Amino acid sequence: IVFDTEQKTFAEKLKLPAIGIHPGVCCVNNSIHIVHAIDGSTKHWVYDIDENCLRIVNEKLMPSECSHIQLFNYDGQLLAFGGYNRAAAHYMDDVIMIENVNSQEPGQARPKLAKLANAGIRFGIVQAQSRILVFGGYCGGDDYSEDIYVLDMNAINDGWVESTTKCPLKGEYVAILESELQVHLFNTYKAGTGSRSSHC
């Protein structure tokens, strides 16, 4: 379903098969990538916006059955952050680059980049020039993060650097970077309160 921001209307473009819930989703150029939903799926789907078609480019993108992976478009490269490994029942700290996202060839998971400081899901992610910033997140059980970490893609060997600044609250976040390099944080779950949805 597509939402036209000028006409303020919805239009159904294509009926999808049952993909599952909590997949990783990200747009790279004119393709929407969908990976690892909760249904036992390990597939990598791609929806081509121009051709209005959905195809499977890889039956098994990653070696384990995992969900809640956060996909991120870094300068046309697809990065996969964290997630939950259902087979091993643990949260993941991997950052993986998926290759061949702009071709007809199957996407392949590249060797891991610098591991996340906190294994988990539902953290806010933005790119500011060569730096990737990660805000908060859920780490399992009653453990929520307020930490902010920065990875310079031009100095990956330095790993994630913890900022002295913290998020306003421990919890899950969606992060949006505006043109003036200010980050808007939307807290989708506040640790210890059970409440959701606030803007920081």
Short mmCIF file of C-alpha atoms in Angstrom, two decimals:
data_model
loop_
_atom_site.label_atom_id
_atom_site.label_comp_id
_atom_site.label_asym_id
_atom_site.label_seq_id
_atom_site.Cartn_x
_atom_site.Cartn_y
_atom_site.Cartn_z
CA ILE A 1 0.00 0.00 0.00
CA VAL A 2 1.36 3.42 -1.02
CA PHE A 3 0.45 6.71 0.65
CA ASP A 4 0.43 9.78 -1.65
CA THR A 5 1.56 12.72 0.49
CA GLU A 6 0.11 15.30 -1.93
CA GLN A 7 -3.29 13.70 -2.49
CA LYS A 8 -3.37 12.25 1.05
CA THR A 9 -4.71 8.98 -0.26
CA PHE A 10 -3.77 5.31 -0.04
CA ALA A 11 -3.48 3.00 -3.04
CA GLU A 12 -2.97 -0.75 -3.09
CA LYS A 13 -0.08 -1.60 -5.41
CA LEU A 14 0.46 -5.31 -4.86
CA LYS A 15 -0.91 -8.16 -2.77
CA LEU A 16 1.90 -9.75 -0.79
CA PRO A 17 2.23 -13.32 0.39
CA ALA A 18 2.34 -13.95 4.14
CA ILE A 19 5.82 -12.65 5.00
CA GLY A 20 5.44 -12.70 8.79
CA ILE A 21 5.80 -10.12 11.54
CA HIS A 22 8.76 -8.05 12.79
CA PRO A 23 10.87 -8.23 9.60
CA GLY A 24 13.77 -5.91 8.92
CA VAL A 25 12.73 -3.38 6.23
CA CYS A 26 14.76 -0.74 4.40
CA CYS A 27 14.70 1.12 1.09
CA VAL A 28 17.86 1.24 -1.06
CA ASN A 29 17.49 3.21 -4.27
CA ASN A 30 14.15 2.03 -5.74
CA SER A 31 14.00 -1.31 -3.95
CA ILE A 32 12.52 -2.18 -0.57
CA HIS A 33 14.38 -4.96 1.21
CA ILE A 34 12.56 -7.26 3.66
CA VAL A 35 14.45 -9.85 5.72
CA HIS A 36 13.91 -12.43 8.47
CA ALA A 37 10.36 -12.17 9.81
CA ILE A 38 8.92 -14.20 12.69
CA ASP A 39 7.55 -17.20 10.84
CA GLY A 40 10.67 -19.34 10.70
CA SER A 41 11.68 -17.45 7.57
CA THR A 42 15.30 -16.79 6.66
CA LYS A 43 14.39 -15.23 3.32
CA HIS A 44 15.55 -11.95 1.78
CA TRP A 45 12.69 -10.40 -0.22
CA VAL A 46 12.98 -7.37 -2.50
CA TYR A 47 10.06 -5.25 -3.69
CA ASP A 48 10.95 -3.37 -6.88
CA ILE A 49 9.11 -0.04 -6.77
CA ASP A 50 9.46 0.70 -10.49
CA GLU A 51 8.37 -2.76 -11.66
CA ASN A 52 5.83 -3.25 -8.83
CA CYS A 53 6.95 -6.80 -8.18
CA LEU A 54 8.20 -8.84 -5.22
CA ARG A 55 10.87 -11.49 -5.52
CA ILE A 56 12.99 -13.66 -3.25
CA VAL A 57 16.69 -12.99 -3.83
CA ASN A 58 17.97 -15.33 -1.15
CA GLU A 59 16.26 -18.27 0.56
CA LYS A 60 18.67 -18.15 3.51
CA LEU A 61 20.28 -14.76 3.99
CA MET A 62 21.72 -15.45 7.45
CA PRO A 63 22.63 -18.78 9.02
CA SER A 64 20.16 -18.65 11.92
CA GLU A 65 16.43 -18.07 12.36
CA CYS A 66 16.38 -14.51 13.65
CA SER A 67 13.94 -11.61 13.73
CA HIS A 68 13.72 -7.95 14.75
CA ILE A 69 16.77 -7.18 12.61
CA GLN A 70 17.10 -3.47 11.91
CA LEU A 71 18.12 -2.70 8.35
CA PHE A 72 19.85 0.57 7.59
CA ASN A 73 20.82 2.23 4.31
CA TYR A 74 24.39 3.53 4.60
CA ASP A 75 25.26 5.33 1.36
CA GLY A 76 23.55 2.66 -0.74
CA GLN A 77 24.93 -0.23 1.33
CA LEU A 78 22.55 -2.33 3.38
CA LEU A 79 23.57 -2.88 7.01
CA ALA A 80 21.79 -5.28 9.38
CA PHE A 81 21.90 -4.40 13.09
CA GLY A 82 21.25 -6.67 16.08
CA GLY A 83 18.15 -8.83 16.22
CA TYR A 84 16.87 -11.82 18.16
CA ASN A 85 18.17 -15.31 17.43
CA ARG A 86 15.12 -17.49 17.97
CA ALA A 87 16.99 -20.79 17.68
CA ALA A 88 19.51 -19.88 20.39
CA ALA A 89 17.08 -17.63 22.34
CA HIS A 90 19.46 -14.70 22.69
CA TYR A 91 19.81 -11.12 21.47
CA MET A 92 22.43 -10.40 18.85
CA ASP A 93 25.22 -7.82 18.74
CA ASP A 94 26.13 -8.29 15.09
CA VAL A 95 26.46 -5.57 12.47
CA ILE A 96 26.48 -7.20 9.03
CA MET A 97 26.84 -5.68 5.57
CA ILE A 98 24.65 -7.30 2.90
CA GLU A 99 26.25 -7.28 -0.53
CA ASN A 100 24.75 -7.21 -4.04
CA VAL A 101 21.68 -5.25 -2.96
CA ASN A 102 21.57 -3.38 -6.28
CA SER A 103 21.83 -6.41 -8.54
CA GLN A 104 19.73 -9.41 -9.54
CA GLU A 105 22.15 -11.70 -7.72
CA PRO A 106 21.31 -13.10 -4.26
CA GLY A 107 22.29 -10.77 -1.44
CA GLN A 108 25.10 -12.19 0.67
CA ALA A 109 25.87 -11.49 4.33
CA ARG A 110 29.40 -10.11 4.51
CA PRO A 111 31.79 -10.72 7.42
CA LYS A 112 30.66 -8.82 10.48
CA LEU A 113 31.65 -5.23 11.14
CA ALA A 114 32.30 -3.89 14.64
CA LYS A 115 29.93 -5.56 17.10
CA LEU A 116 27.31 -3.49 18.89
CA ALA A 117 28.24 -2.54 22.44
CA ASN A 118 24.77 -3.68 23.58
CA ALA A 119 23.17 -6.76 22.04
CA GLY A 120 19.53 -5.99 21.41
CA ILE A 121 16.72 -4.66 19.25
CA ARG A 122 14.55 -1.56 18.77
CA PHE A 123 17.24 1.08 18.99
CA GLY A 124 17.26 4.34 17.04
CA ILE A 125 19.80 4.56 14.21
CA VAL A 126 20.89 7.57 12.14
CA GLN A 127 23.79 8.46 9.85
CA ALA A 128 25.59 11.78 10.22
CA GLN A 129 28.21 12.02 7.45
CA SER A 130 30.56 9.02 7.98
CA ARG A 131 29.25 8.28 11.47
CA ILE A 132 26.47 5.96 12.53
CA LEU A 133 24.76 6.72 15.84
CA VAL A 134 22.76 4.19 17.85
CA PHE A 135 20.35 5.30 20.59
CA GLY A 136 19.03 3.21 23.49
CA GLY A 137 17.30 -0.09 22.75
CA TYR A 138 15.90 -3.22 24.35
CA CYS A 139 18.44 -5.80 25.55
CA GLY A 140 16.14 -8.52 26.91
CA GLY A 141 14.25 -9.11 30.15
CA ASP A 142 13.88 -5.81 32.03
CA ASP A 143 17.07 -4.40 30.49
CA TYR A 144 16.69 -1.21 28.46
CA SER A 145 19.52 1.07 27.39
CA GLU A 146 19.95 4.84 27.60
CA ASP A 147 23.38 4.75 25.96
CA ILE A 148 24.42 6.44 22.73
CA TYR A 149 27.17 4.85 20.64
CA VAL A 150 28.97 6.16 17.56
CA LEU A 151 30.75 4.19 14.83
CA ASP A 152 32.88 6.05 12.28
CA MET A 153 32.70 4.04 9.06
CA ASN A 154 36.03 5.57 8.02
CA ALA A 155 37.65 4.18 11.18
CA ILE A 156 35.80 0.90 11.76
CA ASN A 157 38.75 -0.60 13.65
CA ASP A 158 38.14 1.94 16.42
CA GLY A 159 34.81 0.23 17.10
CA TRP A 160 31.80 1.77 18.78
CA VAL A 161 32.60 4.78 20.95
CA GLU A 162 30.25 5.52 23.85
CA SER A 163 29.05 9.11 24.03
CA THR A 164 29.12 10.96 27.34
CA THR A 165 25.58 12.11 26.47
CA LYS A 166 22.73 9.75 27.34
CA CYS A 167 19.23 9.38 25.95
CA PRO A 168 16.59 11.23 28.01
CA LEU A 169 15.11 7.87 29.09
CA LYS A 170 16.02 4.21 29.08
CA GLY A 171 13.94 2.52 26.42
CA GLU A 172 13.24 1.73 22.79
CA TYR A 173 13.69 4.45 20.17
CA VAL A 174 13.06 5.52 16.62
CA ALA A 175 15.55 8.18 15.51
CA ILE A 176 15.23 10.66 12.64
CA LEU A 177 18.00 12.96 11.43
CA GLU A 178 16.87 16.29 10.01
CA SER A 179 18.80 18.50 7.58
CA GLU A 180 20.36 20.63 10.32
CA LEU A 181 22.03 17.58 11.85
CA GLN A 182 19.60 17.51 14.75
CA VAL A 183 18.28 14.12 15.82
CA HIS A 184 14.63 13.66 16.78
CA LEU A 185 14.13 10.74 19.17
CA PHE A 186 10.76 9.03 19.50
CA ASN A 187 10.69 6.90 22.61
CA THR A 188 8.44 3.95 21.75
CA TYR A 189 8.72 2.26 25.15
CA LYS A 190 9.85 3.73 28.50
CA ALA A 191 11.58 1.27 30.79
CA GLY A 192 9.76 0.68 34.05
CA THR A 193 6.58 2.51 33.04
CA GLY A 194 4.97 0.40 30.36
CA SER A 195 4.09 3.60 28.49
CA ARG A 196 4.86 4.30 24.84
CA SER A 197 5.26 7.06 22.30
CA SER A 198 6.91 10.31 23.30
CA HIS A 199 9.06 12.77 21.37
CA CYS A 200 12.42 13.93 22.67
#
